[in-house]
Structure formats: structure tokens, C-alpha cells
XYZ file of C-alpha atoms in Angstrom:
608
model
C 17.360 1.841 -4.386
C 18.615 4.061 -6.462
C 18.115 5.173 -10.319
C 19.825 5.232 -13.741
C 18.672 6.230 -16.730
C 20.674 6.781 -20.036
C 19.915 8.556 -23.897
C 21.529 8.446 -27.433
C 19.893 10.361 -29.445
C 19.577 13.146 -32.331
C 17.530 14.852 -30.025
C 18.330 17.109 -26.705
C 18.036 14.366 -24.126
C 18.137 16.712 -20.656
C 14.194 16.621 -20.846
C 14.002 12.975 -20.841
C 16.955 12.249 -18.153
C 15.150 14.372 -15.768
C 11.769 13.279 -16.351
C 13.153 9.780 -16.345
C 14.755 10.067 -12.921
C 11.399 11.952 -11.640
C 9.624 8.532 -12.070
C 12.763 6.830 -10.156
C 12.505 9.073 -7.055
C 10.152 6.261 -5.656
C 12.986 4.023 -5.586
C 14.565 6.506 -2.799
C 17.517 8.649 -2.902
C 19.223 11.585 -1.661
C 21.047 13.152 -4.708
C 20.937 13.330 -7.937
C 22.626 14.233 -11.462
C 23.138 14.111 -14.880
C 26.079 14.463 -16.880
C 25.387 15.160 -21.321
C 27.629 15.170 -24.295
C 28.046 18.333 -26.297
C 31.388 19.746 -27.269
C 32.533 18.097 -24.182
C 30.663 16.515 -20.882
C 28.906 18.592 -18.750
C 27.310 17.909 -15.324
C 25.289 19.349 -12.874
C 24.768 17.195 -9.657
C 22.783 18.051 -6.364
C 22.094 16.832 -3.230
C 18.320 16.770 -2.308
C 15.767 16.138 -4.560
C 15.539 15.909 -8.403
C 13.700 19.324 -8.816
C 16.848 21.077 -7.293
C 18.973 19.766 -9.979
C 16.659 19.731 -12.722
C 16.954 24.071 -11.832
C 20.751 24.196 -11.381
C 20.607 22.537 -15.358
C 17.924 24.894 -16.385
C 20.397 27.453 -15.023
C 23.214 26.138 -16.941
C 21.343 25.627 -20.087
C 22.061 21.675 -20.276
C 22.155 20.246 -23.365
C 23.268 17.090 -24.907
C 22.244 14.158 -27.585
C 23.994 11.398 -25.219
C 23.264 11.602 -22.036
C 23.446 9.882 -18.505
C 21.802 10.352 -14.804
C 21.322 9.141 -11.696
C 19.739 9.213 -8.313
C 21.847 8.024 -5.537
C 21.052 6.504 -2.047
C 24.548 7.346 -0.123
C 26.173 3.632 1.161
C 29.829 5.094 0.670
C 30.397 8.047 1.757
C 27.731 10.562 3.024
C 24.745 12.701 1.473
C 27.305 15.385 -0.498
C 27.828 16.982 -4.220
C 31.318 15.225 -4.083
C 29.857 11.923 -3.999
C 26.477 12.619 -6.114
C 26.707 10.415 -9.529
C 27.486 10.872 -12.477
C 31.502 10.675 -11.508
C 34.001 11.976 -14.573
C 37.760 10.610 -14.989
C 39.909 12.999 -16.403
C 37.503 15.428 -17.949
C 36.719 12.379 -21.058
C 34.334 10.033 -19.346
C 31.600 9.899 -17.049
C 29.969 6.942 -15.236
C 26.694 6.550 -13.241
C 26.546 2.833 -10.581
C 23.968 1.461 -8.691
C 25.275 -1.163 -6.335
C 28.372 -2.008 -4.020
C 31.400 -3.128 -5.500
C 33.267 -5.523 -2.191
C 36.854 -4.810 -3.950
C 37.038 -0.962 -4.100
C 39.432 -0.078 -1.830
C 41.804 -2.881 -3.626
C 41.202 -0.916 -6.775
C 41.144 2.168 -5.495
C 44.876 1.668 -4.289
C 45.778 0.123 -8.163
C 45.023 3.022 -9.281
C 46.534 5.770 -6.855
C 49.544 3.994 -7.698
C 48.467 4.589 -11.865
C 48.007 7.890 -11.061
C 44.402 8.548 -10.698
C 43.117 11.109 -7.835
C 40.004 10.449 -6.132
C 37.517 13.550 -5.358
C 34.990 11.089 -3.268
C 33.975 8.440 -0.771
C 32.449 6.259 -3.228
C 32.886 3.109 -4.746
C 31.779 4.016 -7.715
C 34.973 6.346 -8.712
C 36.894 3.003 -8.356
C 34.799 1.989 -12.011
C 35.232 5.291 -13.462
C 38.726 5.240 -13.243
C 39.270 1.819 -14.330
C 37.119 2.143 -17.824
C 39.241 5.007 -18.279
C 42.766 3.304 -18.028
C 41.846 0.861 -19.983
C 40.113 3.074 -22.664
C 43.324 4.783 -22.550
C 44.934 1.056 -23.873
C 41.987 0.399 -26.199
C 41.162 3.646 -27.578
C 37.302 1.614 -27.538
C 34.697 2.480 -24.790
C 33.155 -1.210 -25.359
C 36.483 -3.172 -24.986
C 37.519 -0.915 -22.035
C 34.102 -1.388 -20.327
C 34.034 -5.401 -20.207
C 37.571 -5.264 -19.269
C 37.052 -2.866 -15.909
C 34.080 -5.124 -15.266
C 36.196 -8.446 -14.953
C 38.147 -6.883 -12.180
C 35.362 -6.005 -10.351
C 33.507 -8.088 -7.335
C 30.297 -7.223 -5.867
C 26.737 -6.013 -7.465
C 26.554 -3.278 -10.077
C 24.474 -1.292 -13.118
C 26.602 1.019 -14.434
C 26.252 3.552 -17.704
C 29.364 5.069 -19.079
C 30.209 8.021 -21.777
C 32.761 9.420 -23.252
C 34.142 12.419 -25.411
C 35.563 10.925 -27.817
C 32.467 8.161 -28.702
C 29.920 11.254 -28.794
C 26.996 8.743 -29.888
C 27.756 6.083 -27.823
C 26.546 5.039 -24.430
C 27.756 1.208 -22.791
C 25.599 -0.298 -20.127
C 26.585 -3.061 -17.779
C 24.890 -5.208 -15.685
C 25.908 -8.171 -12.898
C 23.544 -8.569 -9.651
C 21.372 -4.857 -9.906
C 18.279 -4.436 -12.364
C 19.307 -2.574 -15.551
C 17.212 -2.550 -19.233
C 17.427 -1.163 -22.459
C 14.674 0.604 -24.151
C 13.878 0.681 -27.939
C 13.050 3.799 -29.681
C 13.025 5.126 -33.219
C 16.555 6.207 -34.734
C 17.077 6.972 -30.443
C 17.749 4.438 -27.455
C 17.584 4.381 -23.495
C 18.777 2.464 -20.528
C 17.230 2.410 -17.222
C 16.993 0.585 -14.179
C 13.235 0.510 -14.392
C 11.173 0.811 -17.378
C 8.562 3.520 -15.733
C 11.870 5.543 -16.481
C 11.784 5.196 -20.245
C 8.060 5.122 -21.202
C 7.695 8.432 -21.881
C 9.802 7.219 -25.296
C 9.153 3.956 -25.877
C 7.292 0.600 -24.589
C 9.722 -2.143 -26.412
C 12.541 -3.063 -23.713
C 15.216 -5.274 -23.613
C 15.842 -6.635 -19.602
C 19.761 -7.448 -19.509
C 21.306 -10.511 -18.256
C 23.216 -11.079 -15.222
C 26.851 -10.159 -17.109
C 25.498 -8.238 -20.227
C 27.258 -5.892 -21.833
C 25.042 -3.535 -23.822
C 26.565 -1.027 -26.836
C 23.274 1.516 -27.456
C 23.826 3.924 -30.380
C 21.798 5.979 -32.027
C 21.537 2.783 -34.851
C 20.497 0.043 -32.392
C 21.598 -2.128 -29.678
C 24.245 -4.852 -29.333
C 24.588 -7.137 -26.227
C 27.107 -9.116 -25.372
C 27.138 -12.064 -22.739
C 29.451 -12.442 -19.393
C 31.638 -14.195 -21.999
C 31.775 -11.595 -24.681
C 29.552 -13.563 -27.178
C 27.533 -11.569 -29.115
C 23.407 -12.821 -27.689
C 20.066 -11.420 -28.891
C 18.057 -10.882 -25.794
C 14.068 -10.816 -26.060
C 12.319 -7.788 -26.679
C 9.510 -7.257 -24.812
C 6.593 -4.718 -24.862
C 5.766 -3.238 -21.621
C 1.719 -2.918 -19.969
C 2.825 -0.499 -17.806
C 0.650 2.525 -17.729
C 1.573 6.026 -17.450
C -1.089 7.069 -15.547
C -0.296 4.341 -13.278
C 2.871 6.416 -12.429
C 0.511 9.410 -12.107
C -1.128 10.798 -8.641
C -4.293 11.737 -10.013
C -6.786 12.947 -6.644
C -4.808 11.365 -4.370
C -2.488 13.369 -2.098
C -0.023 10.767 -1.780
C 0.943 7.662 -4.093
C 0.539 5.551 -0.642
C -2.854 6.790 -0.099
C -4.046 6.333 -3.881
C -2.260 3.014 -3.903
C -4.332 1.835 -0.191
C -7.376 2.853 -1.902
C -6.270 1.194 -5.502
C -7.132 -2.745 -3.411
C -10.250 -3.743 -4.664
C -9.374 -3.256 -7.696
C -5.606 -5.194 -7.685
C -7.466 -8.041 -5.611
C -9.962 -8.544 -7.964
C -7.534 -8.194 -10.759
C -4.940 -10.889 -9.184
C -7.992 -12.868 -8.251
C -9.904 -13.275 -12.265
C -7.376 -16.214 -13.377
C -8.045 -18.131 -10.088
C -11.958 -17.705 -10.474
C -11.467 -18.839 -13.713
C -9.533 -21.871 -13.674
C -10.064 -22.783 -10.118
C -6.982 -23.772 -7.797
C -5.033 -25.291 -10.758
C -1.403 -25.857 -11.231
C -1.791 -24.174 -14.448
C -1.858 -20.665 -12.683
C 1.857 -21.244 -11.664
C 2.940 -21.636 -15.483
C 4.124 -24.845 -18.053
C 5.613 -27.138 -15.471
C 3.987 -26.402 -12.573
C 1.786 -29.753 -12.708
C 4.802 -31.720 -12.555
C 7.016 -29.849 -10.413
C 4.064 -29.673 -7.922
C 3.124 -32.754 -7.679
C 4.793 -34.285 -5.233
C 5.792 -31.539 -2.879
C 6.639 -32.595 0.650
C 7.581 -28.983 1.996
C 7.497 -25.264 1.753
C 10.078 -22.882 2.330
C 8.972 -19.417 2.038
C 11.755 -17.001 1.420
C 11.076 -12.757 1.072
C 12.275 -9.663 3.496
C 9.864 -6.579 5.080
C 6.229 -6.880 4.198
C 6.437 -9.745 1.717
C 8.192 -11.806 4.982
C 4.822 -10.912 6.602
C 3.063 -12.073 4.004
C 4.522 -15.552 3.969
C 4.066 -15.718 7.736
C 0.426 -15.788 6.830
C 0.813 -17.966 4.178
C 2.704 -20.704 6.873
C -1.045 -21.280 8.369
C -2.728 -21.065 5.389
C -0.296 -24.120 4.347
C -0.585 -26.146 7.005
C -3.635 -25.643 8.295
C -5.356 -26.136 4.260
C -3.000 -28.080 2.418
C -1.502 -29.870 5.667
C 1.954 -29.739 4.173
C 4.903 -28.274 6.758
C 5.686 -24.829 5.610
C 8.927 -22.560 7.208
C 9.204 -18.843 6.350
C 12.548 -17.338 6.355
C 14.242 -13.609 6.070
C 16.138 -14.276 2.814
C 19.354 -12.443 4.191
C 19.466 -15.006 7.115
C 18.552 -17.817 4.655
C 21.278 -17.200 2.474
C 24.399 -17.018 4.775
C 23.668 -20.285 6.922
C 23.761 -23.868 6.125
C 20.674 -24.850 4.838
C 19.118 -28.476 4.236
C 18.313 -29.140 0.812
C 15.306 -31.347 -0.086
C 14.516 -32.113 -3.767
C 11.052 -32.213 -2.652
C 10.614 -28.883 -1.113
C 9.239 -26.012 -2.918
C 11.026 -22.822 -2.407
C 8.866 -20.021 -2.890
C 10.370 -16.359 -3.231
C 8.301 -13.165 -2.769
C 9.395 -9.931 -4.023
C 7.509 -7.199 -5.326
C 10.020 -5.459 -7.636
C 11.480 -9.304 -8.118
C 15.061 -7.225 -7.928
C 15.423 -7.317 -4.377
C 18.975 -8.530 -4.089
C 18.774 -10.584 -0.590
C 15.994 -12.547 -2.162
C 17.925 -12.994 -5.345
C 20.721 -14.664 -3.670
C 18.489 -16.596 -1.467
C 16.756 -18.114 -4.338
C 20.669 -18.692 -6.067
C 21.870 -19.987 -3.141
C 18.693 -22.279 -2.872
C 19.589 -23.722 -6.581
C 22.951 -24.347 -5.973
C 21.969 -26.828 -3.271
C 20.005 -28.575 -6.048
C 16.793 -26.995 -5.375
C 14.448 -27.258 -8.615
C 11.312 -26.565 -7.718
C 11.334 -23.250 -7.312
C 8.312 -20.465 -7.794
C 7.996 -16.236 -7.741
C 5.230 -14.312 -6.618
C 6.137 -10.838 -8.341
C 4.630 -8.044 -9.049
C 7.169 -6.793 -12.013
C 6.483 -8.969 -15.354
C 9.941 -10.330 -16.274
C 12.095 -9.193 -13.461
C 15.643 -10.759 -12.525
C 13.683 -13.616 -9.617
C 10.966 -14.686 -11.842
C 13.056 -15.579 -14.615
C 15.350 -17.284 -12.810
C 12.427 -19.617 -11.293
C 10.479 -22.665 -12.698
C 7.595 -20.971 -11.759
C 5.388 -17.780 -11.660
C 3.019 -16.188 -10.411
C 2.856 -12.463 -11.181
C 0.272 -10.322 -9.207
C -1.670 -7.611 -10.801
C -1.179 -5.102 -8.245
C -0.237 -2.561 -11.081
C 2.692 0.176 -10.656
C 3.577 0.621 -7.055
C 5.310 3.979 -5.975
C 4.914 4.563 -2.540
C 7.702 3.145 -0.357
C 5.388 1.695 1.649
C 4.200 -1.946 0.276
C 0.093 -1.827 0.524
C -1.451 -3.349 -2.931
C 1.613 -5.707 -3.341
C 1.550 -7.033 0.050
C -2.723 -7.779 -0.282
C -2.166 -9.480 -3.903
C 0.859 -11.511 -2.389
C -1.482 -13.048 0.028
C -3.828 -13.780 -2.933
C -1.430 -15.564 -5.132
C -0.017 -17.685 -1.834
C -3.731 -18.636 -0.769
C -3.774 -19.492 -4.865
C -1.069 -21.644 -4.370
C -2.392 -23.278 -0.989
C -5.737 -24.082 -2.597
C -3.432 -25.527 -5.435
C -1.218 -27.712 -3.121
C -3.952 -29.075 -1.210
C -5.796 -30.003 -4.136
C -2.992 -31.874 -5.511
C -2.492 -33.318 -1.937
C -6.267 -34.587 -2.051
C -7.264 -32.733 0.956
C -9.404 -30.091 -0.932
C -12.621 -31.824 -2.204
C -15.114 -29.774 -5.063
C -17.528 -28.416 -2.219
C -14.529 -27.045 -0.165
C -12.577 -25.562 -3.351
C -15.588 -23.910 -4.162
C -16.668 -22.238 -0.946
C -12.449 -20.818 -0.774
C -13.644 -19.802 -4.107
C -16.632 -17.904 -3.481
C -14.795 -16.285 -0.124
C -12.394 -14.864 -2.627
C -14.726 -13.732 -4.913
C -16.070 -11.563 -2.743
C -12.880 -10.331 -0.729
C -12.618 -6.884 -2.889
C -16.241 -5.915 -1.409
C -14.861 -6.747 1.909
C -11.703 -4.665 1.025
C -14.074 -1.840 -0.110
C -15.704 -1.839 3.445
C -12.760 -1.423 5.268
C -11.165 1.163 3.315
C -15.039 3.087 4.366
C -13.849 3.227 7.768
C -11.164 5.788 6.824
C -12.807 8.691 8.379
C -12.752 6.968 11.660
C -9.071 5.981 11.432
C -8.479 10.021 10.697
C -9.711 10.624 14.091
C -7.187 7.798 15.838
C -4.333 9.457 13.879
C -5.002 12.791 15.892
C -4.331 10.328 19.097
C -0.761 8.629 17.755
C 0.686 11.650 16.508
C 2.422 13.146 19.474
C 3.694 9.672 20.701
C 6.635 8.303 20.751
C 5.883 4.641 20.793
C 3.313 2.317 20.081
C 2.590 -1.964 20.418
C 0.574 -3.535 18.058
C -0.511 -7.537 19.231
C -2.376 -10.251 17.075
C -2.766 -13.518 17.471
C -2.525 -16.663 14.893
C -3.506 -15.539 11.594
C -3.681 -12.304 12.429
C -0.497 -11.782 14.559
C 1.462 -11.147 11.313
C -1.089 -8.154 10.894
C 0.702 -7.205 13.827
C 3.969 -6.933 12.455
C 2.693 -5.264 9.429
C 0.878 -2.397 11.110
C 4.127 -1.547 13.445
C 6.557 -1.665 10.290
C 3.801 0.522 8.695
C 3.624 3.201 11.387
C 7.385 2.889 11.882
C 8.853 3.171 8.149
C 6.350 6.522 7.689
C 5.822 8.062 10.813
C 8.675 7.421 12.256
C 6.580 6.045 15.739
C 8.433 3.446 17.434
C 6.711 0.655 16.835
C 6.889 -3.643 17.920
C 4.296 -5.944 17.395
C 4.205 -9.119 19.602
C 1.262 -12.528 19.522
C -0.428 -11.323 22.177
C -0.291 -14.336 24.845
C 3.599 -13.150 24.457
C 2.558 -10.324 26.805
C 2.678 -11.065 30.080
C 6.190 -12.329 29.120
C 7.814 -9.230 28.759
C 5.913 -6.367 26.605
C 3.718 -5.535 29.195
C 6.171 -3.620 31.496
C 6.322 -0.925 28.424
C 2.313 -0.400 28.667
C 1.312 2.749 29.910
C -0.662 5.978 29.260
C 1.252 7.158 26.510
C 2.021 3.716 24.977
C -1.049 3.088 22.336
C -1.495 -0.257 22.207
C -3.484 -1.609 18.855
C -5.120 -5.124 18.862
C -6.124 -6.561 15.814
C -9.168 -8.596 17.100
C -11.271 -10.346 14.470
C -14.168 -12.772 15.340
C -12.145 -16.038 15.210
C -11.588 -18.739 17.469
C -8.642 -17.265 19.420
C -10.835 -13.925 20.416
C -11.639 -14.700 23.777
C -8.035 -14.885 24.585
C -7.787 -11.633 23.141
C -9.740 -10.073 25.096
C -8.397 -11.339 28.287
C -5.000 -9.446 26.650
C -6.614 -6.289 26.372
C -8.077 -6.448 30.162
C -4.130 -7.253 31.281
C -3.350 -3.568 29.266
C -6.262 -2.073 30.787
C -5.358 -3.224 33.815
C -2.227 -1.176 33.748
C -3.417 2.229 32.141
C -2.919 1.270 28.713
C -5.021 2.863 26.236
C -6.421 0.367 23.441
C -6.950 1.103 20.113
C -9.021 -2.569 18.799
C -9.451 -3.592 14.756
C -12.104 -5.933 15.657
C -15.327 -7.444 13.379
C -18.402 -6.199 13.024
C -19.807 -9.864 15.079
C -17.015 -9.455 17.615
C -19.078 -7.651 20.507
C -16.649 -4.751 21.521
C -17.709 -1.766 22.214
C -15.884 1.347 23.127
C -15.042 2.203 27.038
C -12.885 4.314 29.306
C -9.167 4.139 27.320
C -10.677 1.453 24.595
C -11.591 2.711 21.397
C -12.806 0.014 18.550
C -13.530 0.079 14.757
C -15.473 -2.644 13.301
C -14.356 -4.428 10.187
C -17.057 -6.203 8.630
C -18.325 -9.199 8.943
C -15.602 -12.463 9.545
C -14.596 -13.630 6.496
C -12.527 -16.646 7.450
C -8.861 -17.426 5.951
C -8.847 -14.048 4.138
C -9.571 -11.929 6.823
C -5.471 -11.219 7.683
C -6.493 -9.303 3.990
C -9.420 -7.102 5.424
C -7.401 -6.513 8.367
C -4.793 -5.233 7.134
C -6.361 -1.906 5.281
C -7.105 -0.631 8.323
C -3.239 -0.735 9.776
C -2.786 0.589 6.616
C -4.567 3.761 6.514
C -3.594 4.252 10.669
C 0.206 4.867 9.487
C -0.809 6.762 6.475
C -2.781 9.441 8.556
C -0.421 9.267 11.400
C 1.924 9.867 9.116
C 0.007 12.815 7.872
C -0.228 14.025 11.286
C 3.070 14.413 11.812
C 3.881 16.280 8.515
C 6.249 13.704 7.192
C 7.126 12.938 3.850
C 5.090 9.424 3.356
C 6.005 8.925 -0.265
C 9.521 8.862 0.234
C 10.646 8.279 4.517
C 14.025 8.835 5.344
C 16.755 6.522 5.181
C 14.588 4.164 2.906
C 14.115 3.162 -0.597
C 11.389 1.124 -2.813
C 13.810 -1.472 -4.591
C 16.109 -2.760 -2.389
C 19.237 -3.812 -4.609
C 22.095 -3.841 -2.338
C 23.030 -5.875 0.571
């Protein structure tokens, strides 16, 4: 959440800030600004959305060769200009944050007492101020920088200027994403490189602790202990028209429809090399080897995911497997076993409560560790042994759809994997798992041809208030997914319970204007199923099923079924959950909300 991006250059650099934080407003936000370098630093901040203050700076004729800006999601203080980033000290500096800094209100009182007045709620003042009493010691925005950093405690990015270093721009980083991009005789900072890509494709990610000095003549970083440190440059795949809409009318809607393609992208190494240790990078053959466990740590829809992935791992590889919200992992006593394999599953691998899982995780002595990420050389893969990256491409929409499909691929890789090493996965048995997988994105393809149908349930959910989604085994996380779907866009109460859970509770909600979806594939738990939906039936509910095309529904007085196709075994929690998918996206549409960007969320969670 949130957005920074940051210019030096001989160039006017308004253009770029604005476009740059145009291709952050994924991310989520609620205000936004930019403050430049001429004769002295101007800003122009607004609340609402970037085009508002990309006028108010047309209005103002912005211009400026150094540059900041920012897109903030309010935490302190609410949605006003007052607390919009960038934030100036004393007319000579400005500063842009993404984070929470724990100690602010310590600071904030240091500095009353130095003389500083505060105009906002934010923590992020607190850091202006400080850079600029010690720049006032210093005379050297560098020097100042690392020294207001050391006082603070918490997560930040942060991107100062100031008057009197008109070609100068210092970055910091400890705990929130933040990169520098490359250009020629010109240089950018960012807090995701879809921001700077419209200049340049060579980026430099920053350390937890780095200190970066970007001039117009090149970059400088310096480690949490001042040492100068030559970080790796690397050249970013990321398309542009990856970040584009093309036909679509939303990103979630191009991005449901974008599946087949991501699936069979994330599945081409396994088809080629099989269920191999080699997919999960150098050491994996050794650090996988002798596995007794699996703890599965990720929040939202990548949680889901690796609820999926518990019966895929038990069930294939027959190794115990626990799933676990990393924010609850990371603040209880957890048992540490040299021979569990903690896997971590982010899609932006910046999501913070992950992050700190997986730290807190090491610090018990955990070694085998692995990431399944989306993001090529984010902050959680390259602090794990192992990787797996997922080819789901550029994901804008809030709402996780391609990631969370590909996740399942690269855990049902790593299942195959485990119970290969384990012995329990023999050549005819690897290569039927194969051949199922081989042919998911067909399967995919299929479901995402029932769309028109789903249209025509949308019309039914949009006027209510509340809905109840049940699965059962595999498929109950499918559940979960398809209420935090409808939910997060449409703003539908939603809950999602295993279906025998029922009759314990649930069922005294049901009635004619609760919808109740079933996710009903042909497996061996469907006659229990169906018993469920006769107890709903029974009391007025009206049913909305997801079942297989072999599953022997048909519609009736209050039940209404689409058929998937055909079973296809362990993957079908994949098939099934397109059509969940595209029910919250209409709904969504239905109700006239925004589906890109809902309200109150973001796309990168990086604060706690």
C-alpha cells in the first residue's frame, strides 16, 4: 500500500512523477502529491485520485528537474490535504514515507521541544523534521538522512529533497519495498519498478538499511552500517503492456481471463523437468531431502491457497503439513524443527506480515526455507533458500485471481517434488499428475466460457446484503475464496463455512434473501453435499451450485447450477475457482463499484 516514486534529472520530471504514480494507484490509496525543485520546492497535493492532482499541477504549471511523489493510504490521521505526502520542514526540504514508524509520538515531542510545528496527523512529519535538524548540523542531506534514520523504529521507504542540494535526491529503506532505477545522465526511485519503466529497465532493489545518494551522475548506496556496497543491477521483464488495460473493462476482469495463459506459463518448467528439486533453485536437492514437515505461512488469498496445498501434502506426499496466517504466526511461540520446511507465499513477496513471519521463522534456526512469488527479486524471495517464482505476469487489480491459480501450481509443483523425494510418487503416477496439469489451462479456458451464465447470477446477488458460500475438503477453501472475493469488491457480506459445519450454526442465517453458493464438484464427498443443499432448501434458501459437468444437478425451484467441466481430480480447487471469480467481478459490476481499486484496501500490503 501505498506509492513513491522519485527523479533527478536535466529534464522536467512532473510528467514522469505523475505517470509513475498512475501505475502505483493499484497499490491503493486515497491521496496523492508531488513536491519538485525549481528556484525553490513546490507542491501540489490532493486528496482523491491521482488525476485530481495531476490538474491542480497542470494548473500551477509544475515544473522541476528533481522531483518526489507519493500516493498515500491514510493509517495516521484521516483522508485530508494536511496529511497528503510529500510533507516540507521549514520551506527547504520535503519528504515522501511509506510505512509506520512505532516511535513518532516520542519524536514528535523531541522536536516540539526543538522548535518544530507540526501541520498533520502523520507519522511521517516526525522524519521530515528530524532530516532537517540534523541537516541543519551537517549542512549534508546524506549525513543528515542516515542520522534521522537511526532514531527511528518501525517500517519505512522514504525519499527526501532539499533546496539547497538542487540535484540531489536520498532514498532510504528498512522493512517497506523501495528500488532505484538506472537511466542515462537521469535516475529514479520507486517502490515498484512498473513505476519507473517508462525510463528505464536496469534497477537496483535496496537492502533492508540502504541508504541510496541518486544524482544526476549515478548512484551510491550505502549499508545499515554506512559502508559504501554495490548492490546488483538487474534488468527488469516486466512489460508495459502488461500494466495496460487493453479490451478489458477492468484490470480484474482482463487479469481472470489472462489464466490459461499464466497456468500454462508457470506450468512449462514443471512439464519439462518433471517434479524435480531443481525447480526450487541450487540447493533445493539437499535442503529437501529430508523434510519431515510443512509449515505453510501467507495472509488473504495466498492463505487459501496453502489451505489447499495442506491436502495436496498429505494426502500426495503423506508428509504433515500446517497452514498458518503469518500475522498470528509471528507473534506466538512457535516450535522450531530443523526439519520442517517453511514455505512463504506472497504475491508482491513485500507483504510485511509474511516478511516477519519468515524472519521470525529464521531466527528460531529455521533453514529450509522456500518463496512462491510472483515479483522476480522481491524482499521474501531473497531472503529464502529457495524459489519458486510464478509467471502470473503484472497483477493490478486488488483482487488476487492469476496469482492465487499459479500459487496452487507451484505448491502442487512442490508436492509432486516432496513425494517423489519421499518415494511415494512412482514414474506412472508422476506422469499421470503430469498430464492432469498439462491440460489444466484447457480446463481453465472452459470455465472462464461459462461467463455469460455467471452475468445472469450477478443480476440475483446484487441487491443483497449477504451471502454463504460452503465447500467441502479440497474444495472448502474455494469457499473462502469466493466470499473474500464477493466481499473485498462488492462489498456483499460474505462467510464461507465446510459445509457439514452447517447444521452447527450457519444454518439459522439461511433464508430467502441469503444466497447460498455451493461449490459441488464430482468428488467423493458430493453426496454429502447434496444432503447440505436439501438442509438449505429445506429452509427457503435459494442455492446457487458450481458443480461438474458428471455431477447430475440440475436446476429446480430456488436451485440454480452451472456446470464446470468434466472432474479433473487434485486440480480441480483450480477450475473451481474461475467461476467464484467472475461471480464477484459481475456482482461487483452490478452494483457500480469501483472493482479495480475497493475501498479501504490496497494491492501490496506493507504495513502491519
Amino acid at each position: 500500500m501505498c506509492g513513491i516514486v522519485g527523479a533527478v534529472a536535466e529534464r522536467d520530471v512532473v510528467h514522469f512523477l505523475v505517470d509513475g504514480l498512475k501505475r502505483l494507484e493499484y497499490r491503493g490509496y486515497d491521496s496523492a502529491g508531488i513536491a519538485v525543485m525549481s528556484d525553490s520546492i513546490k507542491r501540489v497535493r490532493r486528496t482523491g485520485r491521482v488525476a485530481e492532482m495531476e490538474a491542480a499541477a497542470q494548473a500551477e504549471a509544475l515544473t522541476g528537474q528533481v522531483g518526489i511523489g507519493h500516493t498515500r493510504w491514510a493509517t495516521h490521521g484521516g483522508v485530508t490535504e494536511l496529511n497528503a505526502h510529500p510533507h516540507i520542514s521549514s520551506g527547504e526540504l520535503a519528504l515522501v514515507h511509506n510505512g509506520i514508524i512505532e516511535n513518532h509520538e516520542q519524536q514528535r515531542e523531541r522536536l516540539r521541544a526543538l522548535g518544530y510545528v507540526f501541520e498533520s496527523q502523520t507519522d511521517t512529519e516526525v522524519i521530515g523534521h528530524l532530516v532537517h535538524h540534523y541537516y541543519a548540523e551537517s549542512g549534508n542531506l546524506l549525513t543528515a538522512t542516515r542520522r534521522a534514520v537511526k532514531d527511528l523504529e518501525g517500517a519505512y521507504a522514504i525519499a527526501v529533497i532539499h533546496r539547497n542540494e538542487p540535484k540531489r535526491l536520498i532514498a532510504a529503506r528498512m522493512g517497506c519495498p523501495l528500488l532505484v532505477g538506472l537511466g542515462e545522465g537521469e535516475n529514479f526511485i520507486a517502490s515498484d519498478v512498473s513505476a519507473v519503466l517508462s525510463a528505464t529497465r536496469d534497477v537496483i532493489f535496496l537492502e533492508e538499511g540502504d541508504v541510496a545518494d541518486v544524482t544526476l551522475a549515478g548512484v551510491q548506496v550505502y549499508d545499515a552500517d554506512g559502508n559504501t556496497i554495490t548492490r546488483p543491477v538487474h534488468r527488469s521483464d516486466v512489460s508495459l503492456a502488461s500494466m495496460e488495460l487493453g479490451p478489458y473493462s477492468h484490470f480484474m476482469q482482463k487479469e481472470i481471463h489472462e489464466q490459461p495463459r499464466a497456468l500454462a506459463d508457470t506450468i512449462e518448467p514443471i512439464m519439462g523437468e518433471g517434479f524435480s528439486p531443481s525447480l526450487f533453485g541450487e540447493d533445493a536437492a539437499t535442503l529437501l531431502a529430508d523434510v519431515h514437515s510443512v509449515q505453510i505461512l501467507a495472509c488473504g488469498t495466498s492463505y487459501y491457497a496453502g489451505l489447499i496445498a495442506r491436502y495436496w501434502m498429505e494426502a500426495v506426499a503423506g508428509i504433515p503439513c500446517s497452514v498458518e496466517i503469518a500475522s498470528e504466526y509471528r507473534y506466538r511461540d512457535a516450535y522450531a524443527d530443523p526439519k520442517q520446511l517453511i514455505v512463504t507465499i506472497s504475491q508482491s513477496g513485500e507483504t510485511l506480515d509474511t516478511m516477519e513471519a519468515l524472519k521470525y521463522a529464521k531466527s528460531l534456526g529455521q533453514d529450509k526455507t522456500l518463496s512462491i512469488c510472483n515479483v522476480q527479486e522481491s524482499a521474501i524471495p531473497r531472503a529464502s533458500r529457495m524459489v519458486f517464482y510464478t509467471r502470473a505476469g503484472a497483477e493490478i487489480g486488488v483482487a488476487s485471481t492469476k496469482a492465487f491459480t499459479t500459487q496452487l501450481i507451484a505448491l502442487f509443483a512442490l508436492v509432486g517434488t516432496l513425494a517423489k523425494l519421499q518415494g511415494r510418487l512412482d514414474a506412472t503416477r508422476e506422469k499421470a499428475l503430469l498430464d492432469d496439469l498439462r491440460l489444466l489451462p484447457g480446463s481453465v479456458q472452459a470455465a472462464l466460457n461459462l461467463e455469460p451464465q455467471i452475468i445472469a447470477w450477478s443480476g440475483l446477488f446484487a441487491p443483497k446484503q449477504h451471502a454463504l458460500f460452503l465447500g467441502r475438503g479440497l474444495h472448502y477453501p474455494i469457499a473462502l475464496e469466493g466470499a473474500l472475493k464477493l466481499k473485498e469488491i462488492s462489498y456483499i457480506h460474505a462467510e464461507a463455512y465446510p459445509a457439514g459445519e452447517l447444521k452447527h450454526g450457519p444454518l439459522a442465517l439461511v433464508d430467502a434473501d441469503m444466497p447460498v453458493v455451493v461449490i459441488a464438484p464430482n468428488d467423493s464427498l458430493l453426496e454429502k453435499v447434496k444432503s447440505n443443499i436439501q438442509e438449505v432448501r429445506a429452509r427457503g434458501g435459494e442455492m446457487f451450485v458450481f458443480a461438474d459437468a458428471d455431477s447430475h444437478f440440475s436446476d429446480s425451484d430456488g436451485v440454480h447450477v452451472i456446470r464446470t467441466p468434466r472432474h479433473v481430480g487434485l486440480l480441480s480447487p483450480v477450475v473451481h475457482s474461475i467461476p467464484v471469480q467472475l461471480l464477484a467481478y459481475h456482482a461487483a459490476i452490478a452494483r457500480g463499484t469501483d472493482v479495480d481499486k475497493p475501498r479501504n484496501l490496497a494491492k501490496s500490503v506493507t504495513v502491519e
